[in-house]
Short mmCIF file of C-alpha atoms in Angstrom, two decimals:
data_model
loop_
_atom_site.label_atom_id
_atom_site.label_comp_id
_atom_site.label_asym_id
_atom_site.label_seq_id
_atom_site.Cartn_x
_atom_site.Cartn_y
_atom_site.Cartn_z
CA UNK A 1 0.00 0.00 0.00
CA UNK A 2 1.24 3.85 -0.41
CA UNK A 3 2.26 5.21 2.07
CA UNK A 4 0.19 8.65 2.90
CA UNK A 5 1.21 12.50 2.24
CA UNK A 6 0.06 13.74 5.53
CA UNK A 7 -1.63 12.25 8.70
CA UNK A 8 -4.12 13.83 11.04
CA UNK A 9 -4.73 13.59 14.54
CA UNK A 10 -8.09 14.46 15.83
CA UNK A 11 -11.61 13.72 14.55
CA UNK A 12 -13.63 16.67 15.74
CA UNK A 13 -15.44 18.20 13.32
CA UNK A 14 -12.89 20.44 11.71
CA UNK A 15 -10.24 17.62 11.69
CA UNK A 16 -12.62 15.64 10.16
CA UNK A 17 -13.65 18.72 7.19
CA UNK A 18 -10.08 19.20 7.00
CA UNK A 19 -9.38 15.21 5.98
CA UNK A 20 -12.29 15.01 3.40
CA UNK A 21 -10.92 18.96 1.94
CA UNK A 22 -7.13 17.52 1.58
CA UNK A 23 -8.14 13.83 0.29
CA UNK A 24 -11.01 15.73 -2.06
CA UNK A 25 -7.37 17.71 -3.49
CA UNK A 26 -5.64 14.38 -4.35
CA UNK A 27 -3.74 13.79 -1.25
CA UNK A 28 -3.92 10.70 0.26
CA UNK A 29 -4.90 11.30 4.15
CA UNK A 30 -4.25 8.74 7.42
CA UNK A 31 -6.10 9.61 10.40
CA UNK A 32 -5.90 8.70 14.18
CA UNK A 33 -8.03 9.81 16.63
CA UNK A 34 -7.39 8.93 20.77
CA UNK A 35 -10.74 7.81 20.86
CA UNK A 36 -11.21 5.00 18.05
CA UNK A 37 -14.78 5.16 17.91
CA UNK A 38 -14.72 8.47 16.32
CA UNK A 39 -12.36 6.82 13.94
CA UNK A 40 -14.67 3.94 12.54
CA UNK A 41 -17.71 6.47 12.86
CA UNK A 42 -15.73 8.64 10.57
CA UNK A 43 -14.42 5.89 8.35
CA UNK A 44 -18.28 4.65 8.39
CA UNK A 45 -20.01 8.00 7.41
CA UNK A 46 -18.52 10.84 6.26
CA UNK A 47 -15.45 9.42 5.02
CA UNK A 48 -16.89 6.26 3.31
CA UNK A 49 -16.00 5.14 0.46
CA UNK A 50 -13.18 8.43 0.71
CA UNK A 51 -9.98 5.87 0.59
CA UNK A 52 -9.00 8.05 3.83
CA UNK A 53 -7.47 5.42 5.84
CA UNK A 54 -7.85 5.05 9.37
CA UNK A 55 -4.93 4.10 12.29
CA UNK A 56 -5.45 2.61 15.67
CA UNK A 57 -2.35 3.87 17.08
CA UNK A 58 0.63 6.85 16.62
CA UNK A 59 2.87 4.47 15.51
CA UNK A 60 1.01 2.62 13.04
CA UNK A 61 0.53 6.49 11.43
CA UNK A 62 4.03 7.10 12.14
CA UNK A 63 4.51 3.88 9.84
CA UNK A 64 1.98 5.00 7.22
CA UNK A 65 3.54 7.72 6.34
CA UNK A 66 5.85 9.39 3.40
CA UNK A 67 9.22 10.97 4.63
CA UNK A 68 9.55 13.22 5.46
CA UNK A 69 6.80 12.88 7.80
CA UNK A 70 3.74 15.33 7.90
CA UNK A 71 1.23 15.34 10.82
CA UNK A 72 -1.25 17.96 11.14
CA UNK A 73 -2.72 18.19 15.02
CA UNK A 74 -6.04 18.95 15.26
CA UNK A 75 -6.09 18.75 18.64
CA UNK A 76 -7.72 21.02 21.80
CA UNK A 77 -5.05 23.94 22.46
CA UNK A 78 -2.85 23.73 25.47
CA UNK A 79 -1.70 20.92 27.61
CA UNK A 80 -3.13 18.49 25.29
CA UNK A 81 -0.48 19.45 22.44
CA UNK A 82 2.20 19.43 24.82
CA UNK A 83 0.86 15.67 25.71
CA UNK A 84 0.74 14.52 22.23
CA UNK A 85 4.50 16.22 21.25
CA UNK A 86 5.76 14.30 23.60
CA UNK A 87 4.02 10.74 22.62
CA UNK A 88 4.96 11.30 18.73
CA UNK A 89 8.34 12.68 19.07
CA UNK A 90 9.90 8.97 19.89
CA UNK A 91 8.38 7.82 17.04
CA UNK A 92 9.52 10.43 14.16
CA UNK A 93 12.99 11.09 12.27
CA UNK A 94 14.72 14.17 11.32
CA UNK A 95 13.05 16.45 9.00
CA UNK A 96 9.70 15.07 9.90
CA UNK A 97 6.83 18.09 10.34
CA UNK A 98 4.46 18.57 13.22
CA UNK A 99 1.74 21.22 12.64
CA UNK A 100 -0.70 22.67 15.13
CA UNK A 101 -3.65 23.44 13.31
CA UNK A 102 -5.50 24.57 16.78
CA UNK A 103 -5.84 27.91 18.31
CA UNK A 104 -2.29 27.88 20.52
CA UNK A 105 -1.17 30.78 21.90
CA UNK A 106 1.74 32.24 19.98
CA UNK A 107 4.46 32.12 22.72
CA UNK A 108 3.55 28.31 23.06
CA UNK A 109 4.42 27.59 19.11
CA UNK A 110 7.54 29.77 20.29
CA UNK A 111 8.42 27.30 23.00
CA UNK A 112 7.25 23.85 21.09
CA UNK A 113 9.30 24.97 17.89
CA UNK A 114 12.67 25.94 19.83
CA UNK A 115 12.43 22.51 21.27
CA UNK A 116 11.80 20.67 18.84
CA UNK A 117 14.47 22.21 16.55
CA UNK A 118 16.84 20.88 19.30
CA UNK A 119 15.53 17.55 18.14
CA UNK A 120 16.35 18.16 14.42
CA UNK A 121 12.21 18.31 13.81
CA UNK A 122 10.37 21.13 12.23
CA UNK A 123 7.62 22.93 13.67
CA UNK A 124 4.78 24.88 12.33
CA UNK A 125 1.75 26.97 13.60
CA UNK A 126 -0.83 26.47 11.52
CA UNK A 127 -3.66 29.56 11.62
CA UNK A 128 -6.77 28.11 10.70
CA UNK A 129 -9.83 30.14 9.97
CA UNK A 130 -13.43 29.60 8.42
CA UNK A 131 -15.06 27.10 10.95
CA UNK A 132 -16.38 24.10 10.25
CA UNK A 133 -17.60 25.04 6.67
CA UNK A 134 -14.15 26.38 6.04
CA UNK A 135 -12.54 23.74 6.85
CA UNK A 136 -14.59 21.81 4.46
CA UNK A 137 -14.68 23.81 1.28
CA UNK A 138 -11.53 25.69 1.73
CA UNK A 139 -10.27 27.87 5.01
CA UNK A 140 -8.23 30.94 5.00
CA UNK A 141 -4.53 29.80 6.50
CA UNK A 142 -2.09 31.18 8.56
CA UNK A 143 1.24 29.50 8.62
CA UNK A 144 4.39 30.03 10.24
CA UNK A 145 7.00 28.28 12.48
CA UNK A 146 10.19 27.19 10.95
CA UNK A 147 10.41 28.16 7.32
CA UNK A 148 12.32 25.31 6.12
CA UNK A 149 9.43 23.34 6.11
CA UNK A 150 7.08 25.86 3.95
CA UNK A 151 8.03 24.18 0.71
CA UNK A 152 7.88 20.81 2.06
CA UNK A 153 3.91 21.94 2.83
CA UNK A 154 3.02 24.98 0.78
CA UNK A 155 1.59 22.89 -2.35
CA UNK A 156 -0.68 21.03 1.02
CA UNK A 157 -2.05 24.12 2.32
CA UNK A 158 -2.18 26.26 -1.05
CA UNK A 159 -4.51 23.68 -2.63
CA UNK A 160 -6.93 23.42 0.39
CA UNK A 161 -7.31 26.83 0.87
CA UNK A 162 -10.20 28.92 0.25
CA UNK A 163 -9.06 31.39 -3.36
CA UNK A 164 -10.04 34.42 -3.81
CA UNK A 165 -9.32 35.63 -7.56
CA UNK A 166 -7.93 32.10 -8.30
CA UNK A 167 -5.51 33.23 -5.66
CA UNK A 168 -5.14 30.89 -2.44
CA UNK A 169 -6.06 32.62 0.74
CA UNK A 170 -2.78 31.06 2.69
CA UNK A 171 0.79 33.20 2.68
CA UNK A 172 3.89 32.64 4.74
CA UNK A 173 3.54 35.01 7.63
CA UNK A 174 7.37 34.72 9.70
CA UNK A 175 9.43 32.64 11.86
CA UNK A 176 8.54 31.11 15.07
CA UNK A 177 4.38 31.71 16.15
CA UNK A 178 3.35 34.17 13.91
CA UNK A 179 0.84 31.89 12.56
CA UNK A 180 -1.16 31.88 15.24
CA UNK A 181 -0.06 35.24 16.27
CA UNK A 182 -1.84 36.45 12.87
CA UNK A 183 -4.65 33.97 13.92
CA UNK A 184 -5.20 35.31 17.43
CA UNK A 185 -5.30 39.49 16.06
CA UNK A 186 -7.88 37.93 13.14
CA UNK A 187 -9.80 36.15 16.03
CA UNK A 188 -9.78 39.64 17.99
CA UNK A 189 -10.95 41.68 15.13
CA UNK A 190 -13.54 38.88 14.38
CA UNK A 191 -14.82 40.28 18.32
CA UNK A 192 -14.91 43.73 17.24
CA UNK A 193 -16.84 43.28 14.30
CA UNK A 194 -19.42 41.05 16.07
CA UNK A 195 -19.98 43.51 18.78
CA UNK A 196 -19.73 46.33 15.94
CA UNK A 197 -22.95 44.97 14.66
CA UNK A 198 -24.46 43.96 17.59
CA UNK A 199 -24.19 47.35 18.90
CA UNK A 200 -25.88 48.49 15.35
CA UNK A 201 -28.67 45.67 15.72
CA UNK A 202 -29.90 47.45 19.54
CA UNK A 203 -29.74 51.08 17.98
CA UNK A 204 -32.11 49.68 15.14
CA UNK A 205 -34.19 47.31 17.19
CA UNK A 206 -34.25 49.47 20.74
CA UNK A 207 -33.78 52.64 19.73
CA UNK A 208 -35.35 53.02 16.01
CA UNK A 209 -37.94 50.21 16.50
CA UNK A 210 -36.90 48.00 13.33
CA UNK A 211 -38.58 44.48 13.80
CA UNK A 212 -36.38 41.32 13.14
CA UNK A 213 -37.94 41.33 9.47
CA UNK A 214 -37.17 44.96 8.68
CA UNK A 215 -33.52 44.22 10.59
CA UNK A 216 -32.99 41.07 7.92
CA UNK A 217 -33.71 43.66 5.06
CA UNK A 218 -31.62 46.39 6.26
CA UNK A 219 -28.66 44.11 7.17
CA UNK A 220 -29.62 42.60 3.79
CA UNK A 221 -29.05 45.82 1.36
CA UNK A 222 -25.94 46.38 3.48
CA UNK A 223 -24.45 43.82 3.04
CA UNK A 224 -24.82 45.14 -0.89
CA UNK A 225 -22.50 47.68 -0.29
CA UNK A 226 -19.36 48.79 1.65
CA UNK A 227 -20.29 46.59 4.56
CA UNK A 228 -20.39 43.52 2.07
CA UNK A 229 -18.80 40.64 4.63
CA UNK A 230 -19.28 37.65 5.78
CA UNK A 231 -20.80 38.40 9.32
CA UNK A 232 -23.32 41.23 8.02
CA UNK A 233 -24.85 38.22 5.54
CA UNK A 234 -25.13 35.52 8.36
CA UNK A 235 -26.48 38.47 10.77
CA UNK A 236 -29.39 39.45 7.95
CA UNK A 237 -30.07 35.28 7.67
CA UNK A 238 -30.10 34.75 11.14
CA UNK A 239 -33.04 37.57 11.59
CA UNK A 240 -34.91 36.06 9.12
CA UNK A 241 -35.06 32.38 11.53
CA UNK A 242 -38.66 31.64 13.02
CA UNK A 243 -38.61 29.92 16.16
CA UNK A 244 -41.68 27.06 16.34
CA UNK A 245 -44.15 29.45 17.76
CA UNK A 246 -43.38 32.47 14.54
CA UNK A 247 -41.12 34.32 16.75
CA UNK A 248 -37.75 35.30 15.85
CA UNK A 249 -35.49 32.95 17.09
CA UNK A 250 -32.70 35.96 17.82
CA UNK A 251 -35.43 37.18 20.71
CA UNK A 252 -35.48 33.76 22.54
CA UNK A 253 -31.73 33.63 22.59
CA UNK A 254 -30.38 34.58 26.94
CA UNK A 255 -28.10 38.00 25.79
CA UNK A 256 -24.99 35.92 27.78
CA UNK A 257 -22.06 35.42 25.07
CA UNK A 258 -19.43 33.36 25.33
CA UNK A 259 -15.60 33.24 24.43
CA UNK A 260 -12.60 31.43 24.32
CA UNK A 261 -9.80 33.69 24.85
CA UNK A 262 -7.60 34.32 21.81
CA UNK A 263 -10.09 38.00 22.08
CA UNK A 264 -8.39 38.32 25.20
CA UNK A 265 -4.87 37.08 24.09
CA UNK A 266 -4.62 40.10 21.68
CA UNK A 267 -5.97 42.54 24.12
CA UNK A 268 -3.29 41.29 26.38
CA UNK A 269 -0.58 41.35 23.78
CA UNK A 270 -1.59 44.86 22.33
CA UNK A 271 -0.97 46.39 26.27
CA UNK A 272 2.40 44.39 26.43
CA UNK A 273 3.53 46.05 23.62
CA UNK A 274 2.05 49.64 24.04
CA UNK A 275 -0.77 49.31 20.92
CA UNK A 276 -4.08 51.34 21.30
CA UNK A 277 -5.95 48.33 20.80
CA UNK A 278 -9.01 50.37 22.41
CA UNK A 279 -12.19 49.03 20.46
CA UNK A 280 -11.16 45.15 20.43
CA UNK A 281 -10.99 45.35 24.28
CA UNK A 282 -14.46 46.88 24.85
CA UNK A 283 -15.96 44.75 22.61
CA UNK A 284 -13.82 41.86 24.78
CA UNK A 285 -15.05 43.72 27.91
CA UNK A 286 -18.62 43.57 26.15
CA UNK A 287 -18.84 39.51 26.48
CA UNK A 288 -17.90 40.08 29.92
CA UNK A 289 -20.35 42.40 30.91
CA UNK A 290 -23.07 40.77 29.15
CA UNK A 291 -22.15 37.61 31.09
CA UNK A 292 -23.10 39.35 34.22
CA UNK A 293 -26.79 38.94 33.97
CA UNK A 294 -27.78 38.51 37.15
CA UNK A 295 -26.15 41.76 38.40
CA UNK A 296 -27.30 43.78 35.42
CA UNK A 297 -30.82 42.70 36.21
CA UNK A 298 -30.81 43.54 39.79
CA UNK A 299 -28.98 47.01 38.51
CA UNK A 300 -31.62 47.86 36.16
CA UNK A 301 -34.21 47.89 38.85
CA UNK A 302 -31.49 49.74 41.89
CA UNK A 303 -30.44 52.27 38.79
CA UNK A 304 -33.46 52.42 37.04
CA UNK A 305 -33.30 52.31 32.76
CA UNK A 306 -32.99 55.12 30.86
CA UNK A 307 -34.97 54.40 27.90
CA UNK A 308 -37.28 56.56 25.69
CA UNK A 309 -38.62 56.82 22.38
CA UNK A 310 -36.94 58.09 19.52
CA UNK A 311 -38.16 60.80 17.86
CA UNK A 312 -35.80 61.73 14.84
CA UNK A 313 -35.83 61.25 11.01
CA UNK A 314 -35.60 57.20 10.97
CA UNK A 315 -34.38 57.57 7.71
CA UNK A 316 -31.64 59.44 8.86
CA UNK A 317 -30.85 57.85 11.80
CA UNK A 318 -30.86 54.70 9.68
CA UNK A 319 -28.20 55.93 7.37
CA UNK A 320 -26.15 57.47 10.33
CA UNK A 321 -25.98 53.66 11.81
CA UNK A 322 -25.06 52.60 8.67
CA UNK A 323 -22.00 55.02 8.31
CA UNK A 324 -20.91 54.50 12.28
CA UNK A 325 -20.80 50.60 11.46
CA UNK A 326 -18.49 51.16 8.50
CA UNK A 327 -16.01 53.83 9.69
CA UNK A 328 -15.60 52.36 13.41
CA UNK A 329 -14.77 48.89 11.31
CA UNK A 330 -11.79 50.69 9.66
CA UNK A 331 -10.88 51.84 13.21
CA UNK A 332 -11.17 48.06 14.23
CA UNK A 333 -8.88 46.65 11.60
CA UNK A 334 -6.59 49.90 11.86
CA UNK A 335 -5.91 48.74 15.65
CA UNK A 336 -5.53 45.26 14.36
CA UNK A 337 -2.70 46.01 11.73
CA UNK A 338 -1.61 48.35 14.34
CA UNK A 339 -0.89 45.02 16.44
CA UNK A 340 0.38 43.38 13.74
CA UNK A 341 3.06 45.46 13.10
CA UNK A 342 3.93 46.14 16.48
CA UNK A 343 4.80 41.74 16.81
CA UNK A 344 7.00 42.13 13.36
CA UNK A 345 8.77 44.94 14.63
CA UNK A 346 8.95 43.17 18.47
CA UNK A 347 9.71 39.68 17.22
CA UNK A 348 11.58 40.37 13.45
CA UNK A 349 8.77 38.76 12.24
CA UNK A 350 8.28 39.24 7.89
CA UNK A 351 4.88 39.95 8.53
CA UNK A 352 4.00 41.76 5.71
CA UNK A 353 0.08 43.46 5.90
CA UNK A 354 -0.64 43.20 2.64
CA UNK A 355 -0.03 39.78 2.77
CA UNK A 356 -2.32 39.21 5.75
CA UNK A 357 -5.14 41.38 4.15
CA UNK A 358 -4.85 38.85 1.01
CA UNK A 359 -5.33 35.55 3.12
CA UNK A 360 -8.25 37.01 4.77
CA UNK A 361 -10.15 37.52 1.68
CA UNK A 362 -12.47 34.48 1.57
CA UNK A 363 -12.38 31.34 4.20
CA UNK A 364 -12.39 33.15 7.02
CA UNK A 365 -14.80 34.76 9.31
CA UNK A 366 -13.90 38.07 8.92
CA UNK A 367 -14.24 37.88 5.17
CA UNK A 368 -15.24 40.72 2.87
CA UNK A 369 -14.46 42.80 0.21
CA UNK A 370 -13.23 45.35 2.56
CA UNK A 371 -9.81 43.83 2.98
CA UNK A 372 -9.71 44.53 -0.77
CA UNK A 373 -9.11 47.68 0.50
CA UNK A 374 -6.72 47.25 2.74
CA UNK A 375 -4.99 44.80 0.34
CA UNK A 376 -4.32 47.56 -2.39
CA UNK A 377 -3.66 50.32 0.30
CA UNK A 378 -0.59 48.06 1.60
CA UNK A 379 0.32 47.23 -2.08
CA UNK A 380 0.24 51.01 -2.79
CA UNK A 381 2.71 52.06 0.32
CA UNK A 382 4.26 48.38 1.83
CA UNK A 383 5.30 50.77 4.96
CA UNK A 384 2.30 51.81 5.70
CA UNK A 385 2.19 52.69 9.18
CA UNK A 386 -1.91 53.12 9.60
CA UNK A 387 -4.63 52.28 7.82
CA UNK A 388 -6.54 55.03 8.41
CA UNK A 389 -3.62 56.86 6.60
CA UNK A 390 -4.38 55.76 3.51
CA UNK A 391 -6.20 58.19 0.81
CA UNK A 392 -9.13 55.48 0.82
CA UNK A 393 -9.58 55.48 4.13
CA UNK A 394 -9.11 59.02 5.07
CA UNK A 395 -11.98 59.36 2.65
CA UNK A 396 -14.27 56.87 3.57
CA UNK A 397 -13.70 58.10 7.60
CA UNK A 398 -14.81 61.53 6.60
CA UNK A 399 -17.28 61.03 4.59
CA UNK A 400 -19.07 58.87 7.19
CA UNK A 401 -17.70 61.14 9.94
CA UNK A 402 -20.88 63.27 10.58
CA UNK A 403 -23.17 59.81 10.92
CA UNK A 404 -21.09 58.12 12.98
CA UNK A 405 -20.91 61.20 15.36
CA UNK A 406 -24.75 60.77 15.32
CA UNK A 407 -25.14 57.14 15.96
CA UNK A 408 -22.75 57.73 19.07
CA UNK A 409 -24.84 60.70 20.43
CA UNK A 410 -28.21 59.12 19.55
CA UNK A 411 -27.16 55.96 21.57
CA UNK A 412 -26.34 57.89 24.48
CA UNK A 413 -29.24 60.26 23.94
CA UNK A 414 -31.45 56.96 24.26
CA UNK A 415 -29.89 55.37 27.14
CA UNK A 416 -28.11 52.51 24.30
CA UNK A 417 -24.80 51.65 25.35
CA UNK A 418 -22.35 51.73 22.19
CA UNK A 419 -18.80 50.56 23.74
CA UNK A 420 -17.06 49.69 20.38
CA UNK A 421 -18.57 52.44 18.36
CA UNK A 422 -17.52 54.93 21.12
CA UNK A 423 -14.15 53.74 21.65
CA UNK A 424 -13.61 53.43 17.75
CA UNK A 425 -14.48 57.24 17.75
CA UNK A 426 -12.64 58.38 20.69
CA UNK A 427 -9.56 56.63 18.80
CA UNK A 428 -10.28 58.47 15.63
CA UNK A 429 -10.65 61.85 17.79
CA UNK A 430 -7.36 61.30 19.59
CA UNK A 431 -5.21 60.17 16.61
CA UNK A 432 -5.68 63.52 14.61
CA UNK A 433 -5.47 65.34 18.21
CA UNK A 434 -2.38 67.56 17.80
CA UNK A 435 -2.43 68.01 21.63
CA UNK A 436 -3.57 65.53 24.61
CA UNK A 437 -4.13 65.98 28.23
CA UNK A 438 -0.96 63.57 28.94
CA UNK A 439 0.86 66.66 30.05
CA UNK A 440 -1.71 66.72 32.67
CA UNK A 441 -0.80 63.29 33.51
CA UNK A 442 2.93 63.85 33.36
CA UNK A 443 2.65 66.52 35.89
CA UNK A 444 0.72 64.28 38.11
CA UNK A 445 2.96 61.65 38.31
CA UNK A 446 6.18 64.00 38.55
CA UNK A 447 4.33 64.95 41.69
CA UNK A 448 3.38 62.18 43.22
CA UNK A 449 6.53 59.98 41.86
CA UNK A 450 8.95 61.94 40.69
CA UNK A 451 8.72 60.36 37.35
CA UNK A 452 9.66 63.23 35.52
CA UNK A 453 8.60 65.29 32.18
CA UNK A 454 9.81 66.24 28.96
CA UNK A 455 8.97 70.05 27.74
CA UNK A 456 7.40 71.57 24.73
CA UNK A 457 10.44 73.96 24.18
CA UNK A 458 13.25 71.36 24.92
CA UNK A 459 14.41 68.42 23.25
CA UNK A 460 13.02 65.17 23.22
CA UNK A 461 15.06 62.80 25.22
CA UNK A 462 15.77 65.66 28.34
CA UNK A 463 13.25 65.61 31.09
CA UNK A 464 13.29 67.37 34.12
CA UNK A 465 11.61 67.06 37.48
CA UNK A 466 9.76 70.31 39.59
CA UNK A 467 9.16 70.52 43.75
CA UNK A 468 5.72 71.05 43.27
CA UNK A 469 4.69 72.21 46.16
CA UNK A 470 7.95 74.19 46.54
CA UNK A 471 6.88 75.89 43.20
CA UNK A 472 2.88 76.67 44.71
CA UNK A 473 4.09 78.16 47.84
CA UNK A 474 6.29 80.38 45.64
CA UNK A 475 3.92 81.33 43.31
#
């Protein structure tokens, strides 16, 4: 028998998409799963009749196997990679590839690649994006880890990849965990657009009084326009679902999200390395406050809720939404590139943003023909340092500049909180600010800590300190 070109450990549902996408692409596929049950349920449904062959232990896949060796882990992130490194690496040679298709975090693919380099094996971080349909019919991919095994992979991962243009949405993003670095600030502007247009959906529904069927048509012609994406098309379906008794099924749904914590990751890495990453972590701060039900209940009836009717031009107000939704998004992905470049810089990672932009086209969740955009404003100036630099974008922000302002103020006017869209606009307000109140703050802590300050008619780099109080009594 032939031995296979890649094996893959773990049968959930996206290692199982991902072994029907790679054999569907001519590759011949050996699978292994801890539990063997999953295996012959697998080998017995979905896969039957594939020629995907199944293993009942590491080393018979280790044996089944091409050299050098390729096994992609598909496994739950954490310990549970660690666990399985360890089992495998008896039973592989040098040169053989291990690649961690889950959501790691970045430092770990770090770690788990320096050691296993020791060991003469290559290690890669495999960014995977798209869910379970993705992973199916073609995810976006995120690779990185140690580049000398790219080519041994690249014709694997280029032909399962979603295209966009004909072009596959995978590119080399750096050394080391970039992968899943790029994963983790995709994952984190994933949150921002969710709570973007979540925070749209309550200005529409509470405040403007749209009812799910008029929300699934407006979401619908947006999603004909700049806002064309992914998210905005699944939001406009999923207000058209009935539940049994005719309801909308959105209404019966407890307002408690969830989340994993590669939102968190990036907000985490963002303050490490000194990046405004402002409207990711409210929208992160968001799932946390809406998983304090209990308390927001009993504060609702202590605090009392300040809502009242609107009483504007809908049409307007439904245009200013529109326009808030679309320039805090640029904000959103401007923090995210922000982050980016802040890791390449950190880490002499070749991260390039155009490249990113280009493997988030289609596959992923954040999908749309916005990072068109972004694409062609990185081709146009590769150093670009902000998006919002960019002639496009400067353009789109003020043209949608005077709604946005609007949707903020009519949130607030009805009692709507609007984290994300307010942070997004406090970010665009203190970009272009040519003077903040930090000089307020650097006297502070002078006085308290004798931190020191830097002056206006000095040059950077000298700082001095004052006796505060000395200086008041004078004075």
């Amino acid at each position: 028998m032939n031995k296979a070109d890649i094996g893959l450990i773990g049968l959930a549902v996206m290692g199982q998409n991902l072994a029907l996408n790679l054999q569907d692409h001519g590759f011949e596929v050996a699978v292994y799963n801890r539990t063997t049950a999953r295996t012959d349920q697998f080998l017995a449904g979905p896969a039957a009749g594939s020629g995907i062959r199944g293993l009942r232990s590491l080393e018979e896949l280790a044996a089944a196997l091409k050299p050098p060796r390729i096994l992609l882990l598909m496994v739950q992130a954490g310990k549970a990679v660690d666990d399985l490194i360890e089992q495998l690496t008896p039973l592989l040679a040098a040169g053989d590839i291990l690649i961690d298709g889950g959501n790691s975090h970045y430092r770990d693919t770090d770690r788990r690649g320096a050691d296993l380099a020791r060991k003469g094996l290559r290690y890669l971080g495999l960014g995977i994006s798209g869910g379970e349909e993705g992973a199916r019919n073609g995810p976006s991919l995120m690779p990185g880890g140690d580049p000398s095994a790219w080519p041994a992979v690249r014709g694997i991962f280029e032909a399962v990849a979603a295209k966009a243009g004909g072009n596959p949405c995978c590119r080399w993003m750096g050394e080391g965990g970039a992968g899943h670095f790029v994963k983790m600030v995709h994952n984190g502007i994933e949150y921002g657009d969710m709570q973007l247009i979540a925070e749209a959906y309550q200005l529409l529904g509470d405040g403007l009084g749209l009812s799910a069927a008029d929300l699934a048509a407006t979401f619908g012609r947006w999603n004909e326009g700049v806002l064309d994406s992914y998210l905005i098309e699944i939001t406009s379906r999923i207000f058209a679902v009935r539940d049994d008794d005719g309801q909308p099924l959105v209404d019966k749904i407890l307002d408690v999200a969830g989340q994993k914590g590669t939102g968190n990751w990036a907000v985490v890495s963002a303050i490490e390395m000194g990046v405004p990453l402002t409207l990711i972590s409210a929208a992160v701060s968001a799932r946390a406050l809406s998983a304090l039900r209990d308390e927001r209940l009993a504060a609702g009836e202590r605090l009392g809720r300040n809502r009242k009717p609107f009483d504007g031009d809908r049409r307007q107000a439904l245009q200013a939404v529109h326009d808030g939704l679309y320039a805090a998004k640029i904000v959103s992905y401007a923090q995210g590139f922000m982050l980016l470049q802040g890791a390449a810089e950190k880490y002499r990672w070749s991260l390039s943003g155009g490249d990113v932009a280009l493997t988030w086209r289609n596959g992923c969740i954040i999908r749309s023909t916005f990072l068109e955009d972004i694409a062609r404003a990185y081709e146009k100036h590769p150093g670009l340092k902000n998006l919002m630099l960019d002639d496009f974008f400067v353009q789109a922000l003020h043209r949608a500049e005077r709604g946005w302002r609007q949707a903020v103020a009519m949130g607030a006017d009805l009692g709507i909180p609007l984290p994300a869209f307010s942070a997004a606009l406090a970010f665009f307000d203190g970009l272009r600010c040519e003077r903040l109140p930090a000089n307020l703050l650097q006297a502070q802590r002078d006085y308290f800590g004798s931190h020191t300050y830097e002056r206006v008619d000095r040059p950077r780099g000298v700082f001095f300190h004052t006796d505060w109080d000395h200086e008041r009594k004078n004075t």
